[in-house]
């Protein structure tokens, strides 16, 4: 029974406090009550925390989109994370594309130009897929997790203390309002008491009322001191938490550096993989027999070999490769020759010359140049060109 009485009294007290805060908040909005303003430093800290929370959420969400563009996959990852279960391994897009390319190249035949190129491209795509997976794992651990911990941990604590500070401020202002009203009533009663009133009974009753108002005034002053103390204490707690935002920024800066380093590693790996792939593709140009002939033809030796082909082969386009003797003669001489481009070539860097199929350029050898290359010249443009992309003209 005592527990029941205690719960009822506590419920009634909480309801009274809530009603008092609601009345104070409403009167402030209507301009009918004064509002205690926070000091400028605390207001600045609150604004800084809110700004940090807003931009951290935006950066975190967009980073998740960057690392995982598929929204369904992001939802799946979130569900597994909330259930505290390990996410099943899933093939990413580069790995899937790489597997398709390898399967297609195997079907067309590794001995054909197209089939061999598909297999090599597929292997490179798989390597890129592995690098992509490592980027996602590293970024999630070193960048996304600290941001999420701030939003779901530190900022929730700040928001809780901020709300508590708001309630303490409403209690303080409500106490100030009650004290002000009690003072006004007490002053009014004192003025009436000073007037001459007839009848002892009236004087006794009025004196009792005056004492009651004075006691209420003293009680309001005591309540104001208590609420002021609680407000000051909560303001200090909130201020100490908010000053930790600067440490949060420093921590997020270190996490950002880790994210940039992970991206740098990823793009460097991808660049190296594609550079290697381009060199591999340059070793078996379109001098293969057409895939449609279904006749296995041995691939042309690597461009690092000094012999391009052992004998002239006629492709389906009717173009013939340069004989090894003409290439050797050009390498040993200091002169230049005209050459027809067999197929398109995109320069890998500024030292190379991009080529278009069937165009005619001037080529010559330079002392110390790699045996796989010649120096090509087209008008005012000059740069290295791979031998296997050229047919020397007589």
mmCIF file of C-alpha atoms in Angstrom:
data_model
loop_
_atom_site.group_PDB
_atom_site.id
_atom_site.type_symbol
_atom_site.label_atom_id
_atom_site.label_comp_id
_atom_site.label_asym_id
_atom_site.label_seq_id
_atom_site.Cartn_x
_atom_site.Cartn_y
_atom_site.Cartn_z
ATOM 1 C CA UNK A 1 0.000 0.000 0.000
ATOM 2 C CA UNK A 2 2.867 2.350 0.831
ATOM 3 C CA UNK A 3 4.515 1.574 -2.527
ATOM 4 C CA UNK A 4 1.249 2.388 -4.275
ATOM 5 C CA UNK A 5 0.969 5.715 -2.421
ATOM 6 C CA UNK A 6 4.585 6.527 -3.340
ATOM 7 C CA UNK A 7 3.990 5.793 -7.024
ATOM 8 C CA UNK A 8 0.851 7.915 -7.079
ATOM 9 C CA UNK A 9 2.619 10.817 -5.392
ATOM 10 C CA UNK A 10 5.597 10.548 -7.775
ATOM 11 C CA UNK A 11 3.266 10.393 -10.776
ATOM 12 C CA UNK A 12 1.388 13.444 -9.549
ATOM 13 C CA UNK A 13 4.646 15.340 -8.953
ATOM 14 C CA UNK A 14 5.970 14.441 -12.433
ATOM 15 C CA UNK A 15 2.685 15.484 -14.001
ATOM 16 C CA UNK A 16 2.830 18.803 -12.164
ATOM 17 C CA UNK A 17 6.403 19.415 -13.303
ATOM 18 C CA UNK A 18 5.516 18.555 -16.903
ATOM 19 C CA UNK A 19 2.495 20.875 -16.819
ATOM 20 C CA UNK A 20 4.585 23.685 -15.349
ATOM 21 C CA UNK A 21 7.187 23.303 -18.101
ATOM 22 C CA UNK A 22 4.513 23.204 -20.775
ATOM 23 C CA UNK A 23 2.903 26.388 -19.474
ATOM 24 C CA UNK A 24 6.281 28.149 -19.269
ATOM 25 C CA UNK A 25 7.260 27.040 -22.786
ATOM 26 C CA UNK A 26 3.918 28.184 -24.221
ATOM 27 C CA UNK A 27 4.106 31.571 -22.510
ATOM 28 C CA UNK A 28 7.655 32.057 -23.829
ATOM 29 C CA UNK A 29 6.498 31.350 -27.362
ATOM 30 C CA UNK A 30 3.651 33.822 -26.948
ATOM 31 C CA UNK A 31 5.984 36.435 -25.477
ATOM 32 C CA UNK A 32 4.179 36.447 -22.142
ATOM 33 C CA UNK A 33 7.073 35.139 -20.034
ATOM 34 C CA UNK A 34 10.765 35.902 -19.718
ATOM 35 C CA UNK A 35 13.372 33.384 -20.874
ATOM 36 C CA UNK A 36 16.767 32.803 -19.309
ATOM 37 C CA UNK A 37 19.372 33.052 -22.068
ATOM 38 C CA UNK A 38 22.397 30.763 -22.111
ATOM 39 C CA UNK A 39 25.823 32.393 -22.081
ATOM 40 C CA UNK A 40 27.418 33.094 -25.470
ATOM 41 C CA UNK A 41 30.154 30.472 -25.043
ATOM 42 C CA UNK A 42 27.653 27.706 -24.332
ATOM 43 C CA UNK A 43 25.460 28.773 -27.262
ATOM 44 C CA UNK A 44 28.505 28.669 -29.537
ATOM 45 C CA UNK A 45 29.387 25.163 -28.348
ATOM 46 C CA UNK A 46 25.812 23.966 -28.929
ATOM 47 C CA UNK A 47 25.865 25.354 -32.481
ATOM 48 C CA UNK A 48 29.231 23.710 -33.161
ATOM 49 C CA UNK A 49 27.951 20.339 -31.928
ATOM 50 C CA UNK A 50 24.814 20.556 -34.052
ATOM 51 C CA UNK A 51 26.862 21.514 -37.128
ATOM 52 C CA UNK A 52 29.260 18.618 -36.501
ATOM 53 C CA UNK A 53 26.393 16.162 -36.195
ATOM 54 C CA UNK A 54 24.672 17.372 -39.394
ATOM 55 C CA UNK A 55 27.768 17.229 -41.615
ATOM 56 C CA UNK A 56 29.032 13.990 -40.088
ATOM 57 C CA UNK A 57 25.735 12.313 -41.005
ATOM 58 C CA UNK A 58 25.883 13.644 -44.575
ATOM 59 C CA UNK A 59 29.530 12.623 -45.083
ATOM 60 C CA UNK A 60 28.923 9.190 -43.587
ATOM 61 C CA UNK A 61 25.855 8.468 -45.745
ATOM 62 C CA UNK A 62 27.515 9.651 -48.963
ATOM 63 C CA UNK A 63 30.659 7.629 -48.212
ATOM 64 C CA UNK A 64 28.460 4.546 -47.835
ATOM 65 C CA UNK A 65 26.906 5.321 -51.232
ATOM 66 C CA UNK A 66 30.378 5.725 -52.750
ATOM 67 C CA UNK A 67 31.636 2.424 -51.372
ATOM 68 C CA UNK A 68 28.402 0.511 -52.021
ATOM 69 C CA UNK A 69 26.231 2.103 -54.762
ATOM 70 C CA UNK A 70 23.595 -0.659 -54.512
ATOM 71 C CA UNK A 71 20.901 0.532 -52.029
ATOM 72 C CA UNK A 72 19.583 -3.014 -51.512
ATOM 73 C CA UNK A 73 23.050 -4.201 -50.535
ATOM 74 C CA UNK A 74 23.375 -1.296 -48.075
ATOM 75 C CA UNK A 75 20.051 -2.229 -46.456
ATOM 76 C CA UNK A 76 21.173 -5.849 -46.204
ATOM 77 C CA UNK A 77 24.438 -4.806 -44.557
ATOM 78 C CA UNK A 78 22.514 -2.621 -42.083
ATOM 79 C CA UNK A 79 20.165 -5.491 -41.152
ATOM 80 C CA UNK A 80 23.059 -7.882 -40.527
ATOM 81 C CA UNK A 81 24.826 -5.203 -38.488
ATOM 82 C CA UNK A 82 21.760 -4.601 -36.302
ATOM 83 C CA UNK A 83 21.330 -8.356 -35.817
ATOM 84 C CA UNK A 84 25.036 -8.601 -34.925
ATOM 85 C CA UNK A 85 25.544 -11.320 -37.523
ATOM 86 C CA UNK A 86 28.330 -11.787 -40.056
ATOM 87 C CA UNK A 87 27.475 -10.633 -43.553
ATOM 88 C CA UNK A 88 27.725 -13.506 -46.071
ATOM 89 C CA UNK A 89 30.453 -13.169 -48.685
ATOM 90 C CA UNK A 90 29.151 -11.675 -51.914
ATOM 91 C CA UNK A 91 30.840 -11.340 -55.308
ATOM 92 C CA UNK A 92 31.227 -7.666 -56.236
ATOM 93 C CA UNK A 93 30.664 -6.224 -59.709
ATOM 94 C CA UNK A 94 34.307 -6.217 -60.948
ATOM 95 C CA UNK A 95 34.768 -9.824 -59.801
ATOM 96 C CA UNK A 96 31.538 -10.882 -61.510
ATOM 97 C CA UNK A 97 32.515 -9.104 -64.745
ATOM 98 C CA UNK A 98 35.952 -10.714 -64.563
ATOM 99 C CA UNK A 99 34.461 -14.194 -64.200
ATOM 100 C CA UNK A 100 32.156 -13.620 -67.181
ATOM 101 C CA UNK A 101 35.116 -12.478 -69.289
ATOM 102 C CA UNK A 102 37.188 -15.513 -68.331
ATOM 103 C CA UNK A 103 34.314 -17.886 -69.101
ATOM 104 C CA UNK A 104 33.702 -16.187 -72.448
ATOM 105 C CA UNK A 105 37.403 -16.268 -73.349
ATOM 106 C CA UNK A 106 37.561 -19.968 -72.487
ATOM 107 C CA UNK A 107 34.500 -20.600 -74.667
ATOM 108 C CA UNK A 108 35.926 -18.671 -77.639
ATOM 109 C CA UNK A 109 39.284 -20.355 -77.225
ATOM 110 C CA UNK A 110 42.454 -19.104 -75.488
ATOM 111 C CA UNK A 111 44.282 -19.490 -78.807
ATOM 112 C CA UNK A 112 42.220 -16.757 -80.461
ATOM 113 C CA UNK A 113 43.036 -13.078 -80.110
ATOM 114 C CA UNK A 114 39.649 -12.180 -78.664
ATOM 115 C CA UNK A 115 39.501 -15.160 -76.322
ATOM 116 C CA UNK A 116 43.009 -14.579 -74.966
ATOM 117 C CA UNK A 117 42.314 -10.868 -74.465
ATOM 118 C CA UNK A 118 39.065 -11.626 -72.630
ATOM 119 C CA UNK A 119 40.829 -13.981 -70.238
ATOM 120 C CA UNK A 120 43.529 -11.438 -69.435
ATOM 121 C CA UNK A 121 40.946 -8.663 -68.978
ATOM 122 C CA UNK A 122 38.900 -10.944 -66.734
ATOM 123 C CA UNK A 123 41.891 -11.708 -64.528
ATOM 124 C CA UNK A 124 42.590 -7.984 -64.200
ATOM 125 C CA UNK A 125 38.952 -7.252 -63.332
ATOM 126 C CA UNK A 126 39.143 -9.861 -60.579
ATOM 127 C CA UNK A 127 42.228 -8.178 -59.154
ATOM 128 C CA UNK A 128 40.392 -4.849 -59.200
ATOM 129 C CA UNK A 129 37.462 -6.524 -57.439
ATOM 130 C CA UNK A 130 39.788 -7.747 -54.693
ATOM 131 C CA UNK A 131 41.263 -4.253 -54.324
ATOM 132 C CA UNK A 132 37.736 -2.827 -54.188
ATOM 133 C CA UNK A 133 36.827 -5.237 -51.399
ATOM 134 C CA UNK A 134 39.927 -4.217 -49.426
ATOM 135 C CA UNK A 135 39.057 -0.530 -49.891
ATOM 136 C CA UNK A 136 35.541 -1.086 -48.527
ATOM 137 C CA UNK A 137 36.784 -3.048 -45.511
ATOM 138 C CA UNK A 138 39.536 -0.564 -44.666
ATOM 139 C CA UNK A 139 37.291 2.475 -45.101
ATOM 140 C CA UNK A 140 34.489 0.947 -43.030
ATOM 141 C CA UNK A 141 36.872 0.141 -40.191
ATOM 142 C CA UNK A 142 39.010 3.283 -40.152
ATOM 143 C CA UNK A 143 36.558 5.948 -41.351
ATOM 144 C CA UNK A 144 32.867 5.005 -41.241
ATOM 145 C CA UNK A 145 32.930 3.252 -37.860
ATOM 146 C CA UNK A 146 34.374 6.251 -35.936
ATOM 147 C CA UNK A 147 31.833 8.585 -37.580
ATOM 148 C CA UNK A 148 28.979 6.224 -36.717
ATOM 149 C CA UNK A 149 30.230 5.861 -33.144
ATOM 150 C CA UNK A 150 30.074 9.643 -32.752
ATOM 151 C CA UNK A 151 26.509 9.873 -34.082
ATOM 152 C CA UNK A 152 25.184 6.903 -32.127
ATOM 153 C CA UNK A 153 27.268 7.404 -28.993
ATOM 154 C CA UNK A 154 28.812 10.756 -28.140
ATOM 155 C CA UNK A 155 26.180 12.920 -29.807
ATOM 156 C CA UNK A 156 23.297 10.975 -28.253
ATOM 157 C CA UNK A 157 24.803 11.707 -24.837
ATOM 158 C CA UNK A 158 25.151 15.382 -25.765
ATOM 159 C CA UNK A 159 21.543 15.500 -27.004
ATOM 160 C CA UNK A 160 20.317 13.893 -23.779
ATOM 161 C CA UNK A 161 22.164 16.406 -21.588
ATOM 162 C CA UNK A 162 21.031 19.246 -23.843
ATOM 163 C CA UNK A 163 17.396 18.229 -23.395
ATOM 164 C CA UNK A 164 17.916 17.970 -19.642
ATOM 165 C CA UNK A 165 19.422 21.476 -19.662
ATOM 166 C CA UNK A 166 16.353 22.746 -21.519
ATOM 167 C CA UNK A 167 14.081 21.232 -18.842
ATOM 168 C CA UNK A 168 16.153 22.750 -16.027
ATOM 169 C CA UNK A 169 15.921 26.131 -17.726
ATOM 170 C CA UNK A 170 12.138 25.842 -17.974
ATOM 171 C CA UNK A 171 11.973 24.908 -14.272
ATOM 172 C CA UNK A 172 14.143 27.920 -13.422
ATOM 173 C CA UNK A 173 12.035 30.342 -15.444
ATOM 174 C CA UNK A 174 8.823 28.878 -14.030
ATOM 175 C CA UNK A 175 10.195 29.402 -10.513
ATOM 176 C CA UNK A 176 11.095 32.993 -11.388
ATOM 177 C CA UNK A 177 7.565 33.564 -12.660
ATOM 178 C CA UNK A 178 6.003 32.135 -9.501
ATOM 179 C CA UNK A 179 8.248 34.248 -7.282
ATOM 180 C CA UNK A 180 7.362 37.340 -9.278
ATOM 181 C CA UNK A 181 3.665 36.649 -8.868
ATOM 182 C CA UNK A 182 4.106 35.942 -5.145
ATOM 183 C CA UNK A 183 5.948 39.237 -4.692
ATOM 184 C CA UNK A 184 3.233 41.124 -6.542
ATOM 185 C CA UNK A 185 0.499 39.526 -4.410
ATOM 186 C CA UNK A 186 2.412 40.199 -1.193
ATOM 187 C CA UNK A 187 2.944 43.848 -2.122
ATOM 188 C CA UNK A 188 -0.736 44.237 -2.927
ATOM 189 C CA UNK A 189 -1.732 42.655 0.384
ATOM 190 C CA UNK A 190 0.614 44.958 2.303
ATOM 191 C CA UNK A 191 -0.992 47.971 0.653
ATOM 192 C CA UNK A 192 -4.470 46.798 1.635
ATOM 193 C CA UNK A 193 -3.309 46.081 5.190
ATOM 194 C CA UNK A 194 -2.161 49.649 5.618
ATOM 195 C CA UNK A 195 -5.679 50.906 4.877
ATOM 196 C CA UNK A 196 -8.230 51.338 7.725
ATOM 197 C CA UNK A 197 -10.720 48.475 7.824
ATOM 198 C CA UNK A 198 -13.612 48.223 10.288
ATOM 199 C CA UNK A 199 -14.356 45.060 12.211
ATOM 200 C CA UNK A 200 -12.009 42.825 14.137
ATOM 201 C CA UNK A 201 -13.093 39.714 12.238
ATOM 202 C CA UNK A 202 -12.131 41.254 8.904
ATOM 203 C CA UNK A 203 -8.737 42.323 10.250
ATOM 204 C CA UNK A 204 -7.990 38.843 11.634
ATOM 205 C CA UNK A 205 -8.885 37.145 8.344
ATOM 206 C CA UNK A 206 -6.872 39.628 6.331
ATOM 207 C CA UNK A 207 -3.856 39.275 8.602
ATOM 208 C CA UNK A 208 -4.033 35.494 8.152
ATOM 209 C CA UNK A 209 -4.127 35.913 4.361
ATOM 210 C CA UNK A 210 -1.146 38.260 4.508
ATOM 211 C CA UNK A 211 0.903 35.765 6.500
ATOM 212 C CA UNK A 212 -0.038 33.023 4.025
ATOM 213 C CA UNK A 213 1.169 35.099 1.053
ATOM 214 C CA UNK A 214 4.397 35.921 2.840
ATOM 215 C CA UNK A 215 5.086 32.237 3.522
ATOM 216 C CA UNK A 216 4.345 31.463 -0.134
ATOM 217 C CA UNK A 217 6.803 34.166 -1.173
ATOM 218 C CA UNK A 218 9.525 32.674 1.039
ATOM 219 C CA UNK A 219 8.798 29.223 -0.384
ATOM 220 C CA UNK A 220 9.074 30.578 -3.940
ATOM 221 C CA UNK A 221 12.457 32.134 -3.135
ATOM 222 C CA UNK A 222 13.719 28.806 -1.779
ATOM 223 C CA UNK A 223 12.435 27.011 -4.875
ATOM 224 C CA UNK A 224 14.187 29.551 -7.099
ATOM 225 C CA UNK A 225 17.507 28.974 -5.347
ATOM 226 C CA UNK A 226 17.174 25.206 -5.820
ATOM 227 C CA UNK A 227 16.235 25.438 -9.520
ATOM 228 C CA UNK A 228 19.030 27.969 -10.137
ATOM 229 C CA UNK A 229 21.558 25.595 -8.570
ATOM 230 C CA UNK A 230 20.300 22.645 -10.651
ATOM 231 C CA UNK A 231 20.380 24.734 -13.821
ATOM 232 C CA UNK A 232 23.954 25.916 -13.195
ATOM 233 C CA UNK A 233 25.082 22.357 -12.478
ATOM 234 C CA UNK A 234 23.464 21.000 -15.663
ATOM 235 C CA UNK A 235 24.908 23.866 -17.732
ATOM 236 C CA UNK A 236 28.394 22.969 -16.503
ATOM 237 C CA UNK A 237 27.903 19.276 -17.342
ATOM 238 C CA UNK A 238 26.667 20.151 -20.826
ATOM 239 C CA UNK A 239 29.538 22.586 -21.380
ATOM 240 C CA UNK A 240 32.155 19.949 -20.461
ATOM 241 C CA UNK A 241 30.608 17.484 -22.932
ATOM 242 C CA UNK A 242 30.425 20.075 -25.707
ATOM 243 C CA UNK A 243 34.064 21.079 -25.276
ATOM 244 C CA UNK A 244 34.931 17.517 -26.280
ATOM 245 C CA UNK A 245 33.792 18.330 -29.853
ATOM 246 C CA UNK A 246 37.259 19.730 -30.589
ATOM 247 C CA UNK A 247 38.772 16.360 -29.675
ATOM 248 C CA UNK A 248 36.193 14.706 -31.916
ATOM 249 C CA UNK A 249 37.293 16.880 -34.842
ATOM 250 C CA UNK A 250 40.935 15.908 -34.247
ATOM 251 C CA UNK A 251 39.990 12.215 -34.164
ATOM 252 C CA UNK A 252 37.903 12.506 -37.341
ATOM 253 C CA UNK A 253 40.847 14.241 -39.047
ATOM 254 C CA UNK A 254 43.042 11.196 -38.367
ATOM 255 C CA UNK A 255 40.276 8.943 -39.694
ATOM 256 C CA UNK A 256 40.013 11.115 -42.811
ATOM 257 C CA UNK A 257 43.746 10.717 -43.440
ATOM 258 C CA UNK A 258 43.324 6.931 -43.170
ATOM 259 C CA UNK A 259 40.467 7.070 -45.690
ATOM 260 C CA UNK A 260 42.521 9.123 -48.155
ATOM 261 C CA UNK A 261 45.423 6.705 -47.790
ATOM 262 C CA UNK A 262 43.113 3.748 -48.455
ATOM 263 C CA UNK A 263 41.773 5.432 -51.600
ATOM 264 C CA UNK A 264 45.295 6.277 -52.759
ATOM 265 C CA UNK A 265 46.345 2.637 -52.359
ATOM 266 C CA UNK A 266 43.248 1.441 -54.209
ATOM 267 C CA UNK A 267 43.639 3.760 -57.205
ATOM 268 C CA UNK A 268 47.382 3.065 -57.401
ATOM 269 C CA UNK A 269 46.676 -0.670 -57.527
ATOM 270 C CA UNK A 270 44.002 -0.200 -60.212
ATOM 271 C CA UNK A 271 46.340 1.952 -62.290
ATOM 272 C CA UNK A 272 49.115 -0.633 -62.075
ATOM 273 C CA UNK A 273 46.740 -3.466 -62.952
ATOM 274 C CA UNK A 274 45.459 -1.638 -66.038
ATOM 275 C CA UNK A 275 48.977 -0.635 -67.074
ATOM 276 C CA UNK A 276 50.065 -4.266 -66.931
ATOM 277 C CA UNK A 277 46.947 -5.291 -68.849
ATOM 278 C CA UNK A 278 47.618 -2.766 -71.583
ATOM 279 C CA UNK A 279 51.143 -4.117 -72.040
ATOM 280 C CA UNK A 280 49.796 -7.672 -72.188
ATOM 281 C CA UNK A 281 47.194 -6.735 -74.789
ATOM 282 C CA UNK A 282 49.937 -5.112 -76.876
ATOM 283 C CA UNK A 283 51.637 -8.495 -77.219
ATOM 284 C CA UNK A 284 48.836 -10.064 -79.281
ATOM 285 C CA UNK A 285 47.427 -7.548 -81.777
ATOM 286 C CA UNK A 286 44.796 -8.221 -84.440
ATOM 287 C CA UNK A 287 47.266 -10.214 -86.576
ATOM 288 C CA UNK A 288 45.505 -13.354 -85.330
ATOM 289 C CA UNK A 289 43.239 -15.195 -87.698
ATOM 290 C CA UNK A 290 39.615 -14.201 -87.281
ATOM 291 C CA UNK A 291 37.777 -15.956 -84.465
ATOM 292 C CA UNK A 292 35.048 -16.882 -86.955
ATOM 293 C CA UNK A 293 37.411 -19.258 -88.773
ATOM 294 C CA UNK A 294 37.440 -21.535 -85.697
ATOM 295 C CA UNK A 295 40.966 -22.575 -86.652
ATOM 296 C CA UNK A 296 43.427 -22.461 -83.760
ATOM 297 C CA UNK A 297 46.339 -20.158 -84.560
ATOM 298 C CA UNK A 298 49.369 -19.746 -82.361
ATOM 299 C CA UNK A 299 49.571 -16.210 -80.902
ATOM 300 C CA UNK A 300 52.227 -13.767 -81.980
ATOM 301 C CA UNK A 301 55.227 -13.827 -79.620
ATOM 302 C CA UNK A 302 55.534 -11.124 -76.978
ATOM 303 C CA UNK A 303 56.611 -7.694 -78.115
ATOM 304 C CA UNK A 304 59.791 -8.150 -76.108
ATOM 305 C CA UNK A 305 60.977 -10.626 -78.748
ATOM 306 C CA UNK A 306 63.200 -9.266 -81.502
ATOM 307 C CA UNK A 307 61.197 -11.234 -84.109
ATOM 308 C CA UNK A 308 57.621 -10.164 -84.672
ATOM 309 C CA UNK A 309 56.540 -13.150 -86.835
ATOM 310 C CA UNK A 310 58.503 -15.874 -88.561
ATOM 311 C CA UNK A 311 56.817 -15.261 -91.896
ATOM 312 C CA UNK A 312 54.327 -12.793 -93.319
ATOM 313 C CA UNK A 313 50.723 -13.689 -92.430
ATOM 314 C CA UNK A 314 47.776 -12.247 -94.238
ATOM 315 C CA UNK A 315 44.923 -11.213 -91.922
ATOM 316 C CA UNK A 316 41.264 -11.185 -92.877
ATOM 317 C CA UNK A 317 41.596 -7.462 -93.514
ATOM 318 C CA UNK A 318 44.218 -8.098 -96.164
ATOM 319 C CA UNK A 319 47.069 -6.358 -94.300
ATOM 320 C CA UNK A 320 50.441 -8.060 -93.957
ATOM 321 C CA UNK A 321 52.778 -7.754 -90.992
ATOM 322 C CA UNK A 322 56.240 -6.385 -91.551
ATOM 323 C CA UNK A 323 58.907 -8.982 -92.095
ATOM 324 C CA UNK A 324 61.510 -9.339 -89.326
ATOM 325 C CA UNK A 325 64.304 -8.287 -91.659
ATOM 326 C CA UNK A 326 62.673 -4.904 -92.374
ATOM 327 C CA UNK A 327 62.223 -4.216 -88.658
ATOM 328 C CA UNK A 328 65.816 -5.215 -87.950
ATOM 329 C CA UNK A 329 67.127 -3.076 -90.812
ATOM 330 C CA UNK A 330 65.209 -0.074 -89.538
ATOM 331 C CA UNK A 331 66.510 -0.607 -85.998
ATOM 332 C CA UNK A 332 70.100 -0.798 -87.215
ATOM 333 C CA UNK A 333 69.843 2.169 -89.572
ATOM 334 C CA UNK A 334 69.505 5.821 -88.710
ATOM 335 C CA UNK A 335 66.875 6.487 -91.364
ATOM 336 C CA UNK A 336 63.086 6.622 -91.200
ATOM 337 C CA UNK A 337 60.293 4.645 -92.883
ATOM 338 C CA UNK A 338 56.600 5.025 -93.505
ATOM 339 C CA UNK A 339 54.351 2.642 -91.615
ATOM 340 C CA UNK A 340 50.634 1.884 -91.683
ATOM 341 C CA UNK A 341 48.843 1.542 -88.322
ATOM 342 C CA UNK A 342 47.113 -1.838 -88.032
ATOM 343 C CA UNK A 343 44.663 -0.855 -85.276
ATOM 344 C CA UNK A 344 43.892 1.864 -82.748
ATOM 345 C CA UNK A 345 46.247 2.500 -79.853
ATOM 346 C CA UNK A 346 45.716 4.866 -76.913
ATOM 347 C CA UNK A 347 48.872 6.378 -75.451
ATOM 348 C CA UNK A 348 49.481 5.331 -71.835
ATOM 349 C CA UNK A 349 51.416 8.537 -71.036
ATOM 350 C CA UNK A 350 52.801 11.706 -72.601
ATOM 351 C CA UNK A 351 55.877 9.925 -73.992
ATOM 352 C CA UNK A 352 53.723 7.761 -76.303
ATOM 353 C CA UNK A 353 51.779 8.609 -79.456
ATOM 354 C CA UNK A 354 48.124 7.642 -79.886
ATOM 355 C CA UNK A 355 47.350 5.838 -83.161
ATOM 356 C CA UNK A 356 44.339 5.386 -85.410
ATOM 357 C CA UNK A 357 43.856 2.301 -87.544
ATOM 358 C CA UNK A 358 44.882 2.638 -91.238
ATOM 359 C CA UNK A 359 46.670 5.961 -90.817
ATOM 360 C CA UNK A 360 50.226 6.298 -92.145
ATOM 361 C CA UNK A 361 52.963 7.701 -89.930
ATOM 362 C CA UNK A 362 56.729 8.067 -90.064
ATOM 363 C CA UNK A 363 58.754 5.809 -87.773
ATOM 364 C CA UNK A 364 62.427 5.643 -86.897
ATOM 365 C CA UNK A 365 64.647 4.075 -84.267
ATOM 366 C CA UNK A 366 66.348 5.878 -81.384
ATOM 367 C CA UNK A 367 69.499 4.626 -79.724
ATOM 368 C CA UNK A 368 68.797 3.037 -76.374
ATOM 369 C CA UNK A 369 65.063 2.571 -77.018
ATOM 370 C CA UNK A 370 63.381 -0.643 -75.931
ATOM 371 C CA UNK A 371 63.232 -3.273 -78.677
ATOM 372 C CA UNK A 372 59.412 -3.342 -78.420
ATOM 373 C CA UNK A 373 59.072 0.262 -79.561
ATOM 374 C CA UNK A 374 59.861 2.706 -82.352
ATOM 375 C CA UNK A 375 59.619 6.478 -82.386
ATOM 376 C CA UNK A 376 56.564 7.620 -84.361
ATOM 377 C CA UNK A 377 55.952 11.004 -85.942
ATOM 378 C CA UNK A 378 52.746 12.520 -87.267
ATOM 379 C CA UNK A 379 53.090 16.167 -88.291
ATOM 380 C CA UNK A 380 54.219 18.028 -85.184
ATOM 381 C CA UNK A 381 53.298 15.133 -82.894
ATOM 382 C CA UNK A 382 55.970 12.683 -81.857
ATOM 383 C CA UNK A 383 56.087 9.776 -79.406
ATOM 384 C CA UNK A 384 56.828 6.121 -78.844
ATOM 385 C CA UNK A 385 54.690 3.537 -80.662
ATOM 386 C CA UNK A 386 54.620 -0.272 -80.244
ATOM 387 C CA UNK A 387 56.111 -2.255 -83.123
ATOM 388 C CA UNK A 388 53.290 -4.821 -83.079
ATOM 389 C CA UNK A 389 50.763 -2.132 -84.071
ATOM 390 C CA UNK A 390 52.625 -1.237 -87.288
ATOM 391 C CA UNK A 391 53.147 -2.482 -90.830
ATOM 392 C CA UNK A 392 56.223 -1.032 -92.501
ATOM 393 C CA UNK A 393 55.620 0.133 -96.051
ATOM 394 C CA UNK A 394 58.057 -0.294 -98.928
#
